[in-house]
Amino acid sequence: MSDNTSYTAEEIARLLKISKLKVYDLIKKGELPSYRVGKQMRVDQSDLEAYKQNTRSGIAPSILPLTFAGANLTQVASHSGHVNSKAAGQSLVITGQDMSLDILATYLERSLPTERPLRSYAGSLDSLIAMYHGESDIVSTHLLDGDTGEYNLPYIRKILVGFPYVVVRLLTRSAGLYVQKGNPRGLHEWSHLQQDGLTLINRERGAGARVLLDEQLRLHGIPAASLSGYEQEENSHLAVAGKVARGEADVAIGTEKAAKIVDGIDFIPLIQECYDLVMLKKPEHEQWITAVIDILRSPAFQSELASIHGYDLTETGTIIYET
């Protein structure tokens, strides 16, 4: 194998049989040297092998080379054993699947050149759990609590017990049903999901759309086991919308934006969901938390989001809750 071989975070995750979030955590802590190619972080084969050897030996490397922005920099571990990488650019892991987060990452990179935004496309619930484990810095979430009708805060309070955090509104958007063109099954309400012979394509566990579906099934007394296709999962709004468009399913749950991209489906809006950002309040986070909020409130950022169909930016940048 060539010495020039390098791997993406996804490839590293598969090779080490760990989550992609864990890979980002290793990069963030400086335990796995990395460099950037465009917007993608890459790890050389030699550095991966060195990390694996050190792990087998139980030795944490105290000095790690990092190539960043065309320069070969040396990072020296602090007394705590973690690498002090601020001089080279600190990594910020942003989790979530909406394209607004990609735009936010670009603005953050411009605003804070010392920070290196890394994108992870985890679902809302998995993102909050990753934050609890210290593997994510900026988490996006759209989780409905069916009993209260409230988005996000009930889940955040339960998962981030004892953590100081701030919750900021990113946007609101319409969610509902993807159905085949012309809506041949006549699906207009959540209760219509109990129709006989209906085939569903589901989102993965932990996704906000999956939680929305499960909460609505619970509230309407529809057993999940009664839905054909409930166990069939895809990992994005576009993927489930595509399945419906191709006639492989009658219905799926998602947001309006994907319905405007995929031909051959109609969208039935049923709820306006809140899409929020969660950030842990620590002294070392203060600069970039301020930068995130300033970006969300900036006319330039909001103008760019306003060009994307289906976003309501009325409360963008509003602090919803903080501890």
Short mmCIF file of C-alpha atoms in Angstrom, two decimals:
data_model
loop_
_atom_site.label_atom_id
_atom_site.label_comp_id
_atom_site.label_asym_id
_atom_site.label_seq_id
_atom_site.Cartn_x
_atom_site.Cartn_y
_atom_site.Cartn_z
CA MET A 1 0.00 0.00 0.00
CA SER A 2 1.34 3.47 -0.89
CA ASP A 3 2.82 5.67 1.84
CA ASN A 4 0.60 8.45 0.44
CA THR A 5 -2.59 6.67 1.47
CA SER A 6 -4.91 8.78 3.61
CA TYR A 7 -8.36 8.21 5.09
CA THR A 8 -11.49 10.24 5.71
CA ALA A 9 -13.20 10.26 9.12
CA GLU A 10 -15.78 7.80 7.79
CA GLU A 11 -13.08 5.40 6.60
CA ILE A 12 -11.22 5.64 9.92
CA ALA A 13 -14.48 4.87 11.76
CA ARG A 14 -14.98 1.72 9.67
CA LEU A 15 -11.37 0.59 10.07
CA LEU A 16 -11.33 1.06 13.85
CA LYS A 17 -14.97 -0.05 14.28
CA ILE A 18 -15.86 3.11 16.20
CA SER A 19 -18.32 5.91 15.55
CA LYS A 20 -17.43 8.84 13.33
CA LEU A 21 -18.07 11.11 16.31
CA LYS A 22 -15.35 9.24 18.21
CA VAL A 23 -12.96 9.81 15.31
CA TYR A 24 -13.69 13.53 15.47
CA ASP A 25 -13.12 13.43 19.21
CA LEU A 26 -9.67 11.84 18.70
CA ILE A 27 -8.84 14.50 16.10
CA LYS A 28 -10.14 17.25 18.35
CA LYS A 29 -7.97 16.09 21.27
CA GLY A 30 -4.94 15.78 19.00
CA GLU A 31 -4.61 12.05 19.58
CA LEU A 32 -5.04 11.37 15.85
CA PRO A 33 -3.03 13.76 13.65
CA SER A 34 -5.02 15.17 10.74
CA TYR A 35 -5.03 17.75 8.01
CA ARG A 36 -7.59 19.39 5.83
CA VAL A 37 -8.27 18.82 2.13
CA GLY A 38 -10.93 21.33 1.17
CA LYS A 39 -13.66 20.90 3.79
CA GLN A 40 -12.68 17.34 4.60
CA MET A 41 -10.34 16.17 7.34
CA ARG A 42 -7.93 13.38 6.40
CA VAL A 43 -5.56 11.13 8.33
CA ASP A 44 -2.44 9.61 6.80
CA GLN A 45 -1.96 5.85 6.98
CA SER A 46 1.33 6.28 8.86
CA ASP A 47 -0.37 8.39 11.56
CA LEU A 48 -3.22 5.88 11.86
CA GLU A 49 -0.73 3.03 12.29
CA ALA A 50 1.20 5.06 14.90
CA TYR A 51 -2.04 5.71 16.81
CA LYS A 52 -2.94 2.00 16.72
CA GLN A 53 0.53 1.02 17.92
CA ASN A 54 0.45 3.54 20.76
CA THR A 55 -3.00 2.31 21.76
CA ARG A 56 -1.77 -1.29 21.86
CA SER A 57 1.21 -0.20 23.96
CA GLY A 58 -0.92 1.88 26.28
CA ILE A 59 1.27 4.89 25.52
CA ALA A 60 -0.36 8.24 24.81
CA PRO A 61 1.79 10.29 22.44
CA SER A 62 3.05 13.48 24.08
CA ILE A 63 4.16 15.20 20.87
CA LEU A 64 2.04 14.86 17.74
CA PRO A 65 2.72 16.39 14.33
CA LEU A 66 -0.23 18.06 12.65
CA THR A 67 -0.31 19.38 9.11
CA PHE A 68 -2.77 22.25 8.89
CA ALA A 69 -3.28 25.00 6.32
CA GLY A 70 -0.17 23.91 4.45
CA ALA A 71 2.14 24.06 7.50
CA ASN A 72 3.66 21.22 9.51
CA LEU A 73 3.13 22.21 13.13
CA THR A 74 4.13 20.53 16.37
CA GLN A 75 1.65 20.14 19.19
CA VAL A 76 2.88 19.55 22.70
CA ALA A 77 0.62 17.86 25.22
CA SER A 78 -0.47 19.81 28.27
CA HIS A 79 -0.06 18.51 31.82
CA SER A 80 -3.51 16.92 31.60
CA GLY A 81 -2.33 14.65 28.79
CA HIS A 82 -4.49 16.38 26.17
CA VAL A 83 -2.89 18.10 23.23
CA ASN A 84 -2.90 21.88 23.17
CA SER A 85 -3.87 22.45 19.54
CA LYS A 86 -5.15 26.03 19.76
CA ALA A 87 -2.15 27.39 17.91
CA ALA A 88 -2.83 25.04 15.02
CA GLY A 89 -6.58 25.53 15.01
CA GLN A 90 -9.05 23.97 17.42
CA SER A 91 -11.63 21.59 16.00
CA LEU A 92 -15.33 22.26 16.58
CA VAL A 93 -17.59 19.28 15.90
CA ILE A 94 -21.01 20.36 14.58
CA THR A 95 -23.58 17.56 14.47
CA GLY A 96 -26.79 17.42 12.49
CA GLN A 97 -28.01 16.88 8.95
CA ASP A 98 -29.57 20.14 7.80
CA MET A 99 -27.72 22.18 5.17
CA SER A 100 -28.03 25.27 7.37
CA LEU A 101 -25.28 23.71 9.52
CA ASP A 102 -22.94 23.51 6.53
CA ILE A 103 -23.53 27.23 5.95
CA LEU A 104 -22.93 27.94 9.65
CA ALA A 105 -19.65 26.00 9.52
CA THR A 106 -18.47 28.13 6.60
CA TYR A 107 -19.30 31.36 8.43
CA LEU A 108 -17.58 30.13 11.59
CA GLU A 109 -14.44 29.30 9.63
CA ARG A 110 -14.35 32.84 8.26
CA SER A 111 -15.15 34.47 11.59
CA LEU A 112 -12.70 32.45 13.72
CA PRO A 113 -9.68 31.35 11.66
CA THR A 114 -8.26 29.52 14.71
CA GLU A 115 -11.26 27.16 14.75
CA ARG A 116 -11.72 24.18 12.42
CA PRO A 117 -15.39 23.26 12.04
CA LEU A 118 -15.92 19.53 11.48
CA ARG A 119 -19.32 18.27 10.34
CA SER A 120 -20.90 15.07 11.65
CA TYR A 121 -24.26 13.99 10.23
CA ALA A 122 -25.71 12.32 13.32
CA GLY A 123 -29.38 12.42 14.27
CA SER A 124 -30.75 14.69 16.99
CA LEU A 125 -30.82 12.20 19.85
CA ASP A 126 -27.43 10.69 19.01
CA SER A 127 -26.01 14.22 18.80
CA LEU A 128 -27.13 15.08 22.33
CA ILE A 129 -25.67 11.82 23.63
CA ALA A 130 -22.41 12.62 21.83
CA MET A 131 -22.36 16.02 23.56
CA TYR A 132 -22.88 14.29 26.92
CA HIS A 133 -19.82 12.15 26.18
CA GLY A 134 -17.75 15.16 25.14
CA GLU A 135 -17.66 14.19 21.46
CA SER A 136 -19.58 17.15 20.02
CA ASP A 137 -19.43 20.91 20.53
CA ILE A 138 -22.44 22.28 18.64
CA VAL A 139 -25.50 20.05 18.52
CA SER A 140 -28.60 20.59 16.40
CA THR A 141 -31.83 19.01 17.55
CA HIS A 142 -35.50 18.82 16.56
CA LEU A 143 -37.08 16.41 19.05
CA LEU A 144 -40.77 16.61 19.84
CA ASP A 145 -42.10 15.73 23.28
CA GLY A 146 -45.60 14.56 22.46
CA ASP A 147 -46.99 15.03 25.97
CA THR A 148 -46.16 18.74 26.20
CA GLY A 149 -45.97 19.62 22.51
CA GLU A 150 -42.59 21.19 23.29
CA TYR A 151 -39.55 20.76 21.12
CA ASN A 152 -36.04 19.91 22.33
CA LEU A 153 -35.90 21.22 25.91
CA PRO A 154 -37.47 18.14 27.55
CA TYR A 155 -34.79 15.95 25.95
CA ILE A 156 -31.94 18.38 26.59
CA ARG A 157 -32.82 18.67 30.28
CA LYS A 158 -32.88 14.89 30.69
CA ILE A 159 -29.65 14.15 28.83
CA LEU A 160 -27.47 17.10 29.86
CA VAL A 161 -28.22 16.93 33.58
CA GLY A 162 -25.66 18.95 35.53
CA PHE A 163 -24.18 20.62 32.43
CA PRO A 164 -24.35 24.40 31.88
CA TYR A 165 -25.63 25.01 28.34
CA VAL A 166 -27.32 27.50 26.07
CA VAL A 167 -30.05 26.67 23.54
CA VAL A 168 -30.38 28.98 20.54
CA ARG A 169 -33.06 28.90 17.84
CA LEU A 170 -31.58 28.18 14.43
CA LEU A 171 -34.85 28.07 12.47
CA THR A 172 -38.31 26.58 12.33
CA ARG A 173 -39.52 24.45 9.45
CA SER A 174 -42.53 22.44 8.38
CA ALA A 175 -42.53 18.66 8.92
CA GLY A 176 -45.06 16.09 7.83
CA LEU A 177 -45.70 13.26 5.39
CA TYR A 178 -44.05 12.43 2.07
CA VAL A 179 -46.66 10.73 -0.11
CA GLN A 180 -46.75 9.61 -3.72
CA LYS A 181 -47.77 12.20 -6.30
CA GLY A 182 -51.47 12.95 -6.08
CA ASN A 183 -51.63 11.36 -2.60
CA PRO A 184 -53.45 8.20 -3.81
CA ARG A 185 -53.84 6.87 -0.25
CA GLY A 186 -55.52 10.09 0.93
CA LEU A 187 -53.14 10.67 3.84
CA HIS A 188 -53.86 14.00 5.55
CA GLU A 189 -53.52 13.32 9.29
CA TRP A 190 -51.31 11.31 11.64
CA SER A 191 -54.26 9.03 12.37
CA HIS A 192 -54.36 8.01 8.70
CA LEU A 193 -51.15 6.03 9.24
CA GLN A 194 -53.28 3.17 10.59
CA GLN A 195 -54.75 2.48 7.14
CA ASP A 196 -54.67 -1.18 6.17
CA GLY A 197 -51.96 -2.13 3.68
CA LEU A 198 -49.95 1.07 4.11
CA THR A 199 -46.18 0.75 3.60
CA LEU A 200 -43.82 3.06 5.48
CA ILE A 201 -40.13 3.81 5.06
CA ASN A 202 -38.65 4.94 8.37
CA ARG A 203 -35.74 7.06 9.55
CA GLU A 204 -32.92 5.69 11.70
CA ARG A 205 -33.23 5.52 15.49
CA GLY A 206 -32.26 8.79 17.11
CA ALA A 207 -33.32 10.95 14.15
CA GLY A 208 -35.73 13.78 14.90
CA ALA A 209 -38.15 12.51 12.22
CA ARG A 210 -38.12 9.06 13.86
CA VAL A 211 -38.91 10.58 17.26
CA LEU A 212 -41.69 12.65 15.67
CA LEU A 213 -43.23 9.53 14.15
CA ASP A 214 -42.93 7.50 17.34
CA GLU A 215 -44.52 10.26 19.42
CA GLN A 216 -47.44 10.60 16.99
CA LEU A 217 -47.98 6.84 16.87
CA ARG A 218 -48.04 6.78 20.68
CA LEU A 219 -50.45 9.71 20.93
CA HIS A 220 -52.81 8.19 18.37
CA GLY A 221 -52.65 4.69 19.78
CA ILE A 222 -51.15 3.15 16.63
CA PRO A 223 -48.82 0.19 17.36
CA ALA A 224 -45.53 0.54 15.52
CA ALA A 225 -45.62 -3.20 14.81
CA SER A 226 -48.80 -2.71 12.78
CA LEU A 227 -46.98 -0.52 10.23
CA SER A 228 -45.47 -2.42 7.33
CA GLY A 229 -41.94 -1.14 6.76
CA TYR A 230 -41.49 0.39 10.21
CA GLU A 231 -38.20 -1.51 10.62
CA GLN A 232 -36.91 -0.42 7.20
CA GLU A 233 -34.61 2.57 7.81
CA GLU A 234 -32.85 5.24 5.77
CA ASN A 235 -30.49 7.91 7.03
CA SER A 236 -31.79 11.13 5.46
CA HIS A 237 -34.91 13.00 4.40
CA LEU A 238 -33.84 12.71 0.78
CA ALA A 239 -33.40 8.95 1.04
CA VAL A 240 -36.89 8.28 2.43
CA ALA A 241 -38.46 10.77 0.02
CA GLY A 242 -36.75 8.94 -2.86
CA LYS A 243 -38.18 5.60 -1.70
CA VAL A 244 -41.68 7.07 -1.78
CA ALA A 245 -41.10 8.67 -5.19
CA ARG A 246 -40.02 5.29 -6.62
CA GLY A 247 -43.11 3.57 -5.27
CA GLU A 248 -41.17 1.50 -2.74
CA ALA A 249 -43.24 2.97 0.10
CA ASP A 250 -46.53 4.84 0.45
CA VAL A 251 -45.39 7.29 3.11
CA ALA A 252 -42.41 8.64 5.03
CA ILE A 253 -41.78 11.40 7.57
CA GLY A 254 -39.65 14.42 6.77
CA THR A 255 -39.35 18.14 6.14
CA GLU A 256 -40.77 20.23 3.34
CA LYS A 257 -37.37 21.16 1.88
CA ALA A 258 -36.58 17.62 0.72
CA ALA A 259 -40.00 17.40 -0.95
CA LYS A 260 -39.03 20.35 -3.15
CA ILE A 261 -35.89 18.52 -4.28
CA VAL A 262 -37.31 15.05 -5.00
CA ASP A 263 -39.64 14.69 -7.99
CA GLY A 264 -42.66 12.43 -7.81
CA ILE A 265 -43.89 13.13 -4.28
CA ASP A 266 -46.25 15.48 -2.49
CA PHE A 267 -45.73 16.91 0.98
CA ILE A 268 -48.47 17.00 3.62
CA PRO A 269 -47.48 19.56 6.32
CA LEU A 270 -48.59 18.52 9.81
CA ILE A 271 -46.37 20.33 12.30
CA GLN A 272 -44.00 23.30 12.58
CA GLU A 273 -40.85 22.02 14.22
CA CYS A 274 -38.20 23.98 16.09
CA TYR A 275 -34.63 23.36 15.00
CA ASP A 276 -32.29 24.51 17.76
CA LEU A 277 -28.57 24.58 18.55
CA VAL A 278 -27.18 23.43 21.90
CA MET A 279 -23.75 24.54 23.16
CA LEU A 280 -22.08 23.77 26.49
CA LYS A 281 -21.13 26.86 28.46
CA LYS A 282 -17.46 26.59 29.41
CA PRO A 283 -14.90 29.41 29.75
CA GLU A 284 -12.91 28.04 26.81
CA HIS A 285 -16.08 28.00 24.66
CA GLU A 286 -17.05 31.61 25.31
CA GLN A 287 -15.44 33.08 22.17
CA TRP A 288 -16.97 30.70 19.67
CA ILE A 289 -20.39 30.61 21.38
CA THR A 290 -20.51 34.40 20.99
CA ALA A 291 -19.41 34.02 17.38
CA VAL A 292 -22.15 31.46 16.66
CA ILE A 293 -24.88 33.68 18.08
CA ASP A 294 -23.53 36.73 16.21
CA ILE A 295 -23.51 34.75 12.96
CA LEU A 296 -27.08 33.53 13.46
CA ARG A 297 -28.24 37.11 14.00
CA SER A 298 -26.25 38.57 11.10
CA PRO A 299 -28.11 39.84 8.01
CA ALA A 300 -25.65 38.01 5.73
CA PHE A 301 -26.30 34.58 7.29
CA GLN A 302 -30.05 35.08 7.46
CA SER A 303 -30.14 36.31 3.88
CA GLU A 304 -28.37 33.15 2.74
CA LEU A 305 -30.78 30.91 4.67
CA ALA A 306 -33.78 32.89 3.40
CA SER A 307 -32.94 31.77 -0.14
CA ILE A 308 -33.59 28.15 0.89
CA HIS A 309 -37.22 27.07 0.67
CA GLY A 310 -39.04 26.08 3.84
CA TYR A 311 -37.10 27.96 6.53
CA ASP A 312 -38.83 30.33 8.95
CA LEU A 313 -36.16 32.64 10.39
CA THR A 314 -38.43 34.71 12.64
CA GLU A 315 -36.63 33.57 15.81
CA THR A 316 -33.19 32.79 14.38
CA GLY A 317 -30.50 33.71 16.91
CA THR A 318 -32.92 33.93 19.84
CA ILE A 319 -31.66 32.37 23.07
CA ILE A 320 -34.43 29.92 23.99
CA TYR A 321 -32.98 28.67 27.26
CA GLU A 322 -29.74 28.65 29.24
CA THR A 323 -28.52 27.34 32.55
#
